[in-house]
Amino acid sequence: MTTSHSVMAQLNTGERALALIGGEATDANLRRYLHGIPGIDAVGLEQRAADLGTRSIKTSSKKWAIDKIISLIDLTTLEGADTPGKVKSLVGKALTPDAGDLSCPRVAAVCVYGDMVKHAVAALGSAHSRGTDAGVRVAAVATAFPSGRASLAVKLADVRDAVDAGADEIDMVIDRGAFLSGRFAQVYDEIVAVKQNCRRPDGSAAHLKVILETGELNTYDNVRRASWLAILAGADFIKTSTGKVPVAATLPVTLSMLEVVRDWHRLTGAKVGVKPAGGIRTSKDATKYLVTVAETVGEEWLSPGLFRFGASSLLNDVLMQRQKMTSGHYSGPDYVTMD
Amino acid sequence: MTRLAVPKTYKLYLGGKFPRSESGRVYAIQSHDGEFLANAAKASRKDARDAVVAARSALGGWAGATAYNRGQVLYRIAELLEGRRAQFTAEIVQSEGVSVAVAAAQVDEAIDRWVWYAGWADKYLQVAGNANPVSGPYFNLSVPEPTGVVAIIAPQTGGSLLGLVSAVAPALVSGNTVVVVANETMPLSAISLGEVLATSDVPGGVVNVLTGSPAEMAPWLASHADVNALDLVGAGDLDWIHLEIDAAETLTRVLQPENGPDAASPSLARILAFTETKTIWHTKGLI
């Protein structure tokens, strides 16, 4: 990492990556680079995360945090039992999270399976962001989500399908098997190929979120390496989990990913987003993430372009908290929608 | 040789566990003649909130249990109370300053009350439900169903164990779950009853015992949108009219304060106060 900041900033993503790893993206070069990254002090990381989780956020700050959390949510439904009707009602909730209080902000995006993208786009209508900052985006999981066990051709077809249907964001999964057995180049090449397939005919491109599935990576060191690998390959966002394995997003894992994003920003000036997903169910949990983001990479990251929560049940808890703050008395599940 | 005194600091009974108050506060419980007995947790509004969450999540299992099973579980409480008779008697003597005989009589009455209400669990339905005659080939059945989460301000005067049992037991019969604010100055019986319930067959969260100030917690429970019924039996000294008004905002069923020795006396009406009647139609014979 001797290349100076100004030089790095002028290069495009691919050139930057190659300059950093010092050669072509081969297994050997990538391994040399990724294993050269300093290891993580697991105890220190967990302590730091626990410490950040003790901040007390009250009154007006809490109000701000609640609205911020809502505006950062990727409202998600990823079930085998999803139907166009369910996606439609999810979009309804994304647009009007609290029907009793229209001052409630909209969520950042709805996150669905690829075949549901067209239904989500249709249901959003004029509220669909279509590449702008306003409106609600449509995110699609792709590349044989959640296992990622399919040939590259199938994965790329999956991505193109979702992009053609109008997805603004693609959530891809990495091949954890390849990553864990040291075939880093395969993972790298897949991300690069998926990124190319996110391009639309008009020259714009869907944003690419790379799911590391940290619950299957076993160590913090692996999470850090996978984060670097995804960013080097051109990820716009790195995302913790699919939500389909027992261990999903945790605060220490997210903190370690944020640290990579911070280091990358220092090194190149480029900004990569982070999306913890799965297991964040209460507004108290979500607030801890806001604190961690603000303290690690800065408040600038607390915007839908750079930070998201992948969640479904979180929104209801946040809405109940919001109703409590507005009305002065505790709310209950009868006053928010059923999922 | 004298032993070192072991003063206790009791905790709350929430969701089948014994947590400290989230506020970290405690207050001293005194005997009738002003001596220090123990510390009790002084629950805050957030403990009350957590208790409602625990009660809500326990509701499905308890309301869904068969009436026969609920009767057995309530009877089991009486059995356990019987085994702890000496402890409850001693605590009542200490807190209320009554004679051992009077305290033992109160414990007996409390045990009998559990048995009485346990018996109603699979019977109140026959009494309060009905097959309505309708002009068509249909069964038309009205059946009482549990209201949901019931918040109770336990009697603050009189027998500290009997008052609590008289208020809690009838709500449990039909399958409601309970958040009860104990007698503020004499909470020992409520704390010990929590320990009894924890080792009985009552599922965690079905009964949640808060110790502390009813004046502090009652407004939050009354206005809580997820509380379905409010039993103000022991709220006579509070501003209970405003509690009733707050409760009305979210259509919470309310029972007004009762005073005197007959407060919360055993009755079918107390069971039915926490039920809602559901009427269903069903075709009569498809043969």
CSV table of N, CA, C and O in Angstrom, one decimal, chain A residues 254-337:
chain,number,residue,atom,x,y,z
A,254,THR,N,-20.0,-6.2,11.4
A,254,THR,CA,-20.2,-5.0,10.6
A,254,THR,C,-19.1,-4.0,10.9
A,254,THR,O,-18.7,-3.3,10.0
A,255,LEU,N,-18.7,-3.9,12.2
A,255,LEU,CA,-17.6,-3.0,12.5
A,255,LEU,C,-16.4,-3.3,11.7
A,255,LEU,O,-15.7,-2.4,11.1
A,256,SER,N,-16.0,-4.6,11.6
A,256,SER,CA,-14.8,-4.9,10.9
A,256,SER,C,-14.9,-4.6,9.4
A,256,SER,O,-14.0,-4.2,8.7
A,257,MET,N,-16.2,-4.7,8.8
A,257,MET,CA,-16.4,-4.4,7.4
A,257,MET,C,-16.3,-2.9,7.2
A,257,MET,O,-15.8,-2.4,6.2
A,258,LEU,N,-16.8,-2.1,8.2
A,258,LEU,CA,-16.8,-0.7,8.1
A,258,LEU,C,-15.3,-0.2,8.2
A,258,LEU,O,-15.0,0.8,7.5
A,259,GLU,N,-14.5,-0.9,8.9
A,259,GLU,CA,-13.1,-0.5,9.0
A,259,GLU,C,-12.4,-0.7,7.7
A,259,GLU,O,-11.5,0.1,7.3
A,260,VAL,N,-12.8,-1.7,6.9
A,260,VAL,CA,-12.2,-1.9,5.6
A,260,VAL,C,-12.6,-0.8,4.7
A,260,VAL,O,-11.8,-0.2,3.9
A,261,VAL,N,-13.9,-0.4,4.8
A,261,VAL,CA,-14.5,0.7,4.0
A,261,VAL,C,-13.8,2.0,4.3
A,261,VAL,O,-13.4,2.7,3.4
A,262,ARG,N,-13.5,2.2,5.6
A,262,ARG,CA,-12.8,3.4,6.0
A,262,ARG,C,-11.4,3.4,5.4
A,262,ARG,O,-10.9,4.4,4.9
A,263,ASP,N,-10.7,2.3,5.5
A,263,ASP,CA,-9.3,2.2,5.0
A,263,ASP,C,-9.3,2.4,3.5
A,263,ASP,O,-8.4,3.1,3.0
A,264,TRP,N,-10.3,1.8,2.8
A,264,TRP,CA,-10.3,2.0,1.4
A,264,TRP,C,-10.5,3.4,1.0
A,264,TRP,O,-10.0,3.9,0.0
A,265,HIS,N,-11.4,4.1,1.8
A,265,HIS,CA,-11.6,5.5,1.5
A,265,HIS,C,-10.4,6.3,1.7
A,265,HIS,O,-10.1,7.2,0.9
A,266,ARG,N,-9.6,6.0,2.8
A,266,ARG,CA,-8.4,6.7,3.0
A,266,ARG,C,-7.4,6.5,1.9
A,266,ARG,O,-6.7,7.4,1.5
A,267,LEU,N,-7.4,5.3,1.4
A,267,LEU,CA,-6.4,4.9,0.4
A,267,LEU,C,-6.7,5.5,-0.9
A,267,LEU,O,-5.8,5.9,-1.7
A,268,THR,N,-8.0,5.5,-1.3
A,268,THR,CA,-8.3,5.8,-2.7
A,268,THR,C,-9.3,7.0,-2.8
A,268,THR,O,-9.5,7.5,-3.9
A,269,GLY,N,-9.9,7.4,-1.7
A,269,GLY,CA,-10.9,8.4,-1.8
A,269,GLY,C,-12.3,7.9,-2.3
A,269,GLY,O,-13.3,8.7,-2.3
A,270,ALA,N,-12.4,6.6,-2.6
A,270,ALA,CA,-13.7,6.1,-3.1
A,270,ALA,C,-14.5,5.6,-1.9
A,270,ALA,O,-14.0,5.3,-0.9
A,271,LYS,N,-15.8,5.7,-2.1
A,271,LYS,CA,-16.7,5.4,-1.0
A,271,LYS,C,-17.5,4.1,-1.3
A,271,LYS,O,-18.2,4.1,-2.3
A,272,VAL,N,-17.4,3.2,-0.4
A,272,VAL,CA,-18.1,1.9,-0.6
A,272,VAL,C,-19.2,1.8,0.5
A,272,VAL,O,-18.9,2.2,1.7
A,273,GLY,N,-20.3,1.3,0.2
A,273,GLY,CA,-21.4,1.2,1.2
A,273,GLY,C,-21.3,-0.1,2.0
A,273,GLY,O,-20.7,-1.1,1.6
A,274,VAL,N,-22.1,-0.1,3.1
A,274,VAL,CA,-22.1,-1.4,3.9
A,274,VAL,C,-23.6,-1.6,4.2
A,274,VAL,O,-24.4,-0.7,4.5
A,275,LYS,N,-23.9,-2.9,4.2
A,275,LYS,CA,-25.3,-3.3,4.5
A,275,LYS,C,-25.3,-4.5,5.4
A,275,LYS,O,-25.1,-5.6,5.0
A,276,PRO,N,-25.6,-4.3,6.7
A,276,PRO,CA,-25.8,-5.4,7.6
A,276,PRO,C,-27.2,-6.0,7.3
A,276,PRO,O,-28.1,-5.2,7.1
A,277,ALA,N,-27.4,-7.3,7.2
A,277,ALA,CA,-28.7,-7.8,6.9
A,277,ALA,C,-28.9,-9.1,7.7
A,277,ALA,O,-28.0,-9.9,8.0
A,278,GLY,N,-30.1,-9.2,8.2
A,278,GLY,CA,-30.5,-10.4,8.9
A,278,GLY,C,-30.2,-10.2,10.4
A,278,GLY,O,-29.1,-9.9,10.8
A,279,GLY,N,-31.2,-10.5,11.2
A,279,GLY,CA,-31.0,-10.5,12.7
A,279,GLY,C,-31.1,-9.2,13.4
A,279,GLY,O,-31.0,-9.1,14.6
A,280,ILE,N,-31.3,-8.1,12.6
A,280,ILE,CA,-31.5,-6.8,13.3
A,280,ILE,C,-33.0,-6.6,13.4
A,280,ILE,O,-33.7,-6.3,12.4
A,281,ARG,N,-33.5,-6.7,14.6
A,281,ARG,CA,-35.0,-6.7,14.7
A,281,ARG,C,-35.6,-5.6,15.5
A,281,ARG,O,-36.7,-5.3,15.5
A,282,THR,N,-34.7,-4.9,16.3
A,282,THR,CA,-35.3,-3.9,17.2
A,282,THR,C,-34.6,-2.6,16.9
A,282,THR,O,-33.5,-2.5,16.4
A,283,SER,N,-35.3,-1.5,17.2
A,283,SER,CA,-34.8,-0.2,16.9
A,283,SER,C,-33.5,0.1,17.7
A,283,SER,O,-32.6,0.8,17.4
A,284,LYS,N,-33.5,-0.5,18.9
A,284,LYS,CA,-32.3,-0.4,19.8
A,284,LYS,C,-31.1,-1.0,19.1
A,284,LYS,O,-30.0,-0.3,19.1
A,285,ASP,N,-31.2,-2.2,18.5
A,285,ASP,CA,-30.1,-2.8,17.8
A,285,ASP,C,-29.7,-1.9,16.6
A,285,ASP,O,-28.5,-1.6,16.4
A,286,ALA,N,-30.7,-1.4,15.9
A,286,ALA,CA,-30.4,-0.6,14.7
A,286,ALA,C,-29.7,0.7,15.1
A,286,ALA,O,-28.7,1.1,14.4
A,287,THR,N,-30.0,1.3,16.2
A,287,THR,CA,-29.4,2.5,16.7
A,287,THR,C,-27.9,2.2,17.0
A,287,THR,O,-27.1,3.1,16.7
A,288,LYS,N,-27.6,1.1,17.5
A,288,LYS,CA,-26.2,0.7,17.8
A,288,LYS,C,-25.4,0.7,16.5
A,288,LYS,O,-24.3,1.1,16.4
A,289,TYR,N,-26.0,0.3,15.4
A,289,TYR,CA,-25.4,0.3,14.1
A,289,TYR,C,-25.1,1.7,13.6
A,289,TYR,O,-24.1,2.0,13.1
A,290,LEU,N,-26.1,2.6,13.8
A,290,LEU,CA,-25.9,4.0,13.4
A,290,LEU,C,-24.7,4.6,14.2
A,290,LEU,O,-23.9,5.3,13.6
A,291,VAL,N,-24.6,4.3,15.5
A,291,VAL,CA,-23.5,4.8,16.2
A,291,VAL,C,-22.2,4.3,15.7
A,291,VAL,O,-21.2,5.0,15.5
A,292,THR,N,-22.2,3.0,15.4
A,292,THR,CA,-21.0,2.4,14.9
A,292,THR,C,-20.5,3.0,13.6
A,292,THR,O,-19.3,3.2,13.4
A,293,VAL,N,-21.5,3.2,12.7
A,293,VAL,CA,-21.2,3.8,11.4
A,293,VAL,C,-20.6,5.2,11.6
A,293,VAL,O,-19.5,5.5,11.1
A,294,ALA,N,-21.3,6.0,12.4
A,294,ALA,CA,-20.9,7.4,12.6
A,294,ALA,C,-19.5,7.5,13.2
A,294,ALA,O,-18.7,8.3,12.8
A,295,GLU,N,-19.2,6.5,14.1
A,295,GLU,CA,-17.9,6.6,14.8
A,295,GLU,C,-16.8,6.0,14.0
A,295,GLU,O,-15.6,6.2,14.2
A,296,THR,N,-17.1,5.1,13.0
A,296,THR,CA,-16.1,4.4,12.3
A,296,THR,C,-15.7,5.1,10.9
A,296,THR,O,-14.6,5.3,10.6
A,297,VAL,N,-16.8,5.4,10.2
A,297,VAL,CA,-16.5,6.0,8.8
A,297,VAL,C,-17.0,7.4,8.8
A,297,VAL,O,-16.8,8.1,7.8
A,298,GLY,N,-17.8,7.8,9.7
A,298,GLY,CA,-18.3,9.2,9.7
A,298,GLY,C,-19.8,9.3,9.4
A,298,GLY,O,-20.3,8.4,8.8
A,299,GLU,N,-20.4,10.4,9.8
A,299,GLU,CA,-21.8,10.6,9.6
A,299,GLU,C,-22.2,10.6,8.1
A,299,GLU,O,-23.4,10.4,7.8
A,300,GLU,N,-21.3,10.9,7.2
A,300,GLU,CA,-21.6,11.0,5.8
A,300,GLU,C,-22.1,9.7,5.3
A,300,GLU,O,-22.9,9.6,4.4
A,301,TRP,N,-21.7,8.6,6.0
A,301,TRP,CA,-22.1,7.3,5.6
A,301,TRP,C,-23.6,7.0,5.9
A,301,TRP,O,-24.2,6.0,5.5
A,302,LEU,N,-24.2,7.8,6.8
A,302,LEU,CA,-25.6,7.6,7.2
A,302,LEU,C,-26.5,8.1,6.1
A,302,LEU,O,-27.3,9.0,6.4
A,303,SER,N,-26.4,7.6,4.9
A,303,SER,CA,-27.3,8.0,3.9
A,303,SER,C,-27.6,6.7,3.0
A,303,SER,O,-26.8,5.8,3.0
A,304,PRO,N,-28.7,6.7,2.4
A,304,PRO,CA,-29.1,5.4,1.7
A,304,PRO,C,-28.1,5.0,0.6
A,304,PRO,O,-28.0,3.8,0.3
A,305,GLY,N,-27.3,5.9,0.1
A,305,GLY,CA,-26.3,5.6,-0.9
A,305,GLY,C,-25.1,4.8,-0.3
A,305,GLY,O,-24.4,4.2,-1.0
A,306,LEU,N,-24.9,4.9,1.0
A,306,LEU,CA,-23.7,4.3,1.6
A,306,LEU,C,-24.0,3.4,2.8
A,306,LEU,O,-23.1,2.7,3.3
A,307,PHE,N,-25.2,3.3,3.3
A,307,PHE,CA,-25.5,2.4,4.4
A,307,PHE,C,-27.0,2.0,4.3
A,307,PHE,O,-27.9,2.8,4.0
A,308,ARG,N,-27.2,0.7,4.5
A,308,ARG,CA,-28.6,0.1,4.5
A,308,ARG,C,-28.7,-0.9,5.6
A,308,ARG,O,-27.7,-1.5,6.0
A,309,PHE,N,-29.9,-1.1,6.0
A,309,PHE,CA,-30.3,-2.2,6.8
A,309,PHE,C,-31.1,-3.2,6.0
A,309,PHE,O,-32.1,-2.8,5.4
A,310,GLY,N,-30.7,-4.5,5.9
A,310,GLY,CA,-31.5,-5.5,5.3
A,310,GLY,C,-32.4,-6.1,6.3
A,310,GLY,O,-31.9,-6.7,7.2
A,311,ALA,N,-33.7,-5.8,6.2
A,311,ALA,CA,-34.6,-6.2,7.3
A,311,ALA,C,-36.0,-6.3,6.9
A,311,ALA,O,-36.4,-5.7,5.9
A,312,SER,N,-36.8,-7.1,7.6
A,312,SER,CA,-38.2,-7.1,7.4
A,312,SER,C,-38.9,-6.7,8.7
A,312,SER,O,-39.7,-5.8,8.7
A,313,SER,N,-38.6,-7.4,9.8
A,313,SER,CA,-39.4,-7.2,11.0
A,313,SER,C,-38.9,-5.9,11.7
A,313,SER,O,-39.6,-5.4,12.6
A,314,LEU,N,-37.7,-5.4,11.4
A,314,LEU,CA,-37.2,-4.2,12.1
A,314,LEU,C,-38.1,-3.1,11.9
A,314,LEU,O,-38.4,-2.3,12.9
A,315,LEU,N,-38.7,-2.9,10.7
A,315,LEU,CA,-39.5,-1.7,10.5
A,315,LEU,C,-40.7,-1.6,11.4
A,315,LEU,O,-40.9,-0.5,11.9
A,316,ASN,N,-41.3,-2.7,11.8
A,316,ASN,CA,-42.5,-2.6,12.7
A,316,ASN,C,-42.0,-2.2,14.1
A,316,ASN,O,-42.7,-1.4,14.7
A,317,ASP,N,-40.9,-2.7,14.5
A,317,ASP,CA,-40.4,-2.2,15.9
A,317,ASP,C,-40.1,-0.7,15.8
A,317,ASP,O,-40.4,0.0,16.8
A,318,VAL,N,-39.4,-0.3,14.8
A,318,VAL,CA,-39.1,1.1,14.7
A,318,VAL,C,-40.4,2.0,14.6
A,318,VAL,O,-40.4,3.0,15.3
A,319,LEU,N,-41.4,1.5,13.9
A,319,LEU,CA,-42.6,2.2,13.8
A,319,LEU,C,-43.3,2.3,15.2
A,319,LEU,O,-43.9,3.4,15.5
A,320,MET,N,-43.2,1.2,15.9
A,320,MET,CA,-43.9,1.3,17.3
A,320,MET,C,-43.1,2.3,18.2
A,320,MET,O,-43.7,3.0,18.9
A,321,GLN,N,-41.8,2.3,18.0
A,321,GLN,CA,-41.0,3.3,18.8
A,321,GLN,C,-41.4,4.7,18.4
A,321,GLN,O,-41.5,5.7,19.2
A,322,ARG,N,-41.6,4.9,17.0
A,322,ARG,CA,-41.9,6.2,16.5
A,322,ARG,C,-43.3,6.7,17.0
A,322,ARG,O,-43.5,7.8,17.4
A,323,GLN,N,-44.2,5.7,17.1
A,323,GLN,CA,-45.6,6.0,17.6
A,323,GLN,C,-45.5,6.4,19.1
A,323,GLN,O,-46.2,7.3,19.5
A,324,LYS,N,-44.6,5.7,19.8
A,324,LYS,CA,-44.5,6.0,21.2
A,324,LYS,C,-43.9,7.4,21.4
A,324,LYS,O,-44.4,8.2,22.2
A,325,MET,N,-43.0,7.8,20.5
A,325,MET,CA,-42.4,9.2,20.6
A,325,MET,C,-43.4,10.2,20.3
A,325,MET,O,-43.5,11.3,20.8
A,326,THR,N,-44.3,9.9,19.3
A,326,THR,CA,-45.3,10.9,18.8
A,326,THR,C,-46.5,11.0,19.8
A,326,THR,O,-46.9,12.1,20.2
A,327,SER,N,-47.0,9.9,20.3
A,327,SER,CA,-48.2,9.9,21.0
A,327,SER,C,-47.9,10.0,22.5
A,327,SER,O,-48.8,10.3,23.3
A,328,GLY,N,-46.7,9.6,23.0
A,328,GLY,CA,-46.5,9.6,24.4
A,328,GLY,C,-46.9,8.4,25.2
A,328,GLY,O,-46.6,8.3,26.4
A,329,HIS,N,-47.5,7.4,24.5
A,329,HIS,CA,-47.8,6.2,25.2
A,329,HIS,C,-47.3,5.0,24.3
A,329,HIS,O,-47.1,5.1,23.1
A,330,TYR,N,-47.1,3.9,25.0
A,330,TYR,CA,-46.6,2.7,24.3
A,330,TYR,C,-47.6,2.2,23.3
A,330,TYR,O,-48.8,2.1,23.5
A,331,SER,N,-47.0,1.8,22.1
A,331,SER,CA,-47.8,1.2,21.0
A,331,SER,C,-47.8,-0.3,21.1
A,331,SER,O,-47.0,-0.8,21.9
A,332,GLY,N,-48.5,-0.9,20.2
A,332,GLY,CA,-48.5,-2.4,20.2
A,332,GLY,C,-48.5,-2.9,18.8
A,332,GLY,O,-48.8,-2.2,17.9
A,333,PRO,N,-48.3,-4.2,18.6
A,333,PRO,CA,-48.3,-4.8,17.3
A,333,PRO,C,-49.6,-4.7,16.5
A,333,PRO,O,-49.6,-4.8,15.3
A,334,ASP,N,-50.7,-4.4,17.3
A,334,ASP,CA,-52.0,-4.2,16.6
A,334,ASP,C,-52.0,-2.9,15.8
A,334,ASP,O,-52.9,-2.7,15.0
A,335,TYR,N,-51.0,-2.0,16.0
A,335,TYR,CA,-51.0,-0.7,15.4
A,335,TYR,C,-50.0,-0.6,14.2
A,335,TYR,O,-49.7,0.5,13.7
A,336,VAL,N,-49.4,-1.7,13.8
A,336,VAL,CA,-48.6,-1.8,12.6
A,336,VAL,C,-49.0,-3.0,11.8
A,336,VAL,O,-49.8,-3.8,12.3
A,337,THR,N,-48.6,-3.0,10.6
A,337,THR,CA,-49.1,-4.1,9.7
A,337,THR,C,-48.5,-5.4,10.1
A,337,THR,O,-47.5,-5.5,10.7
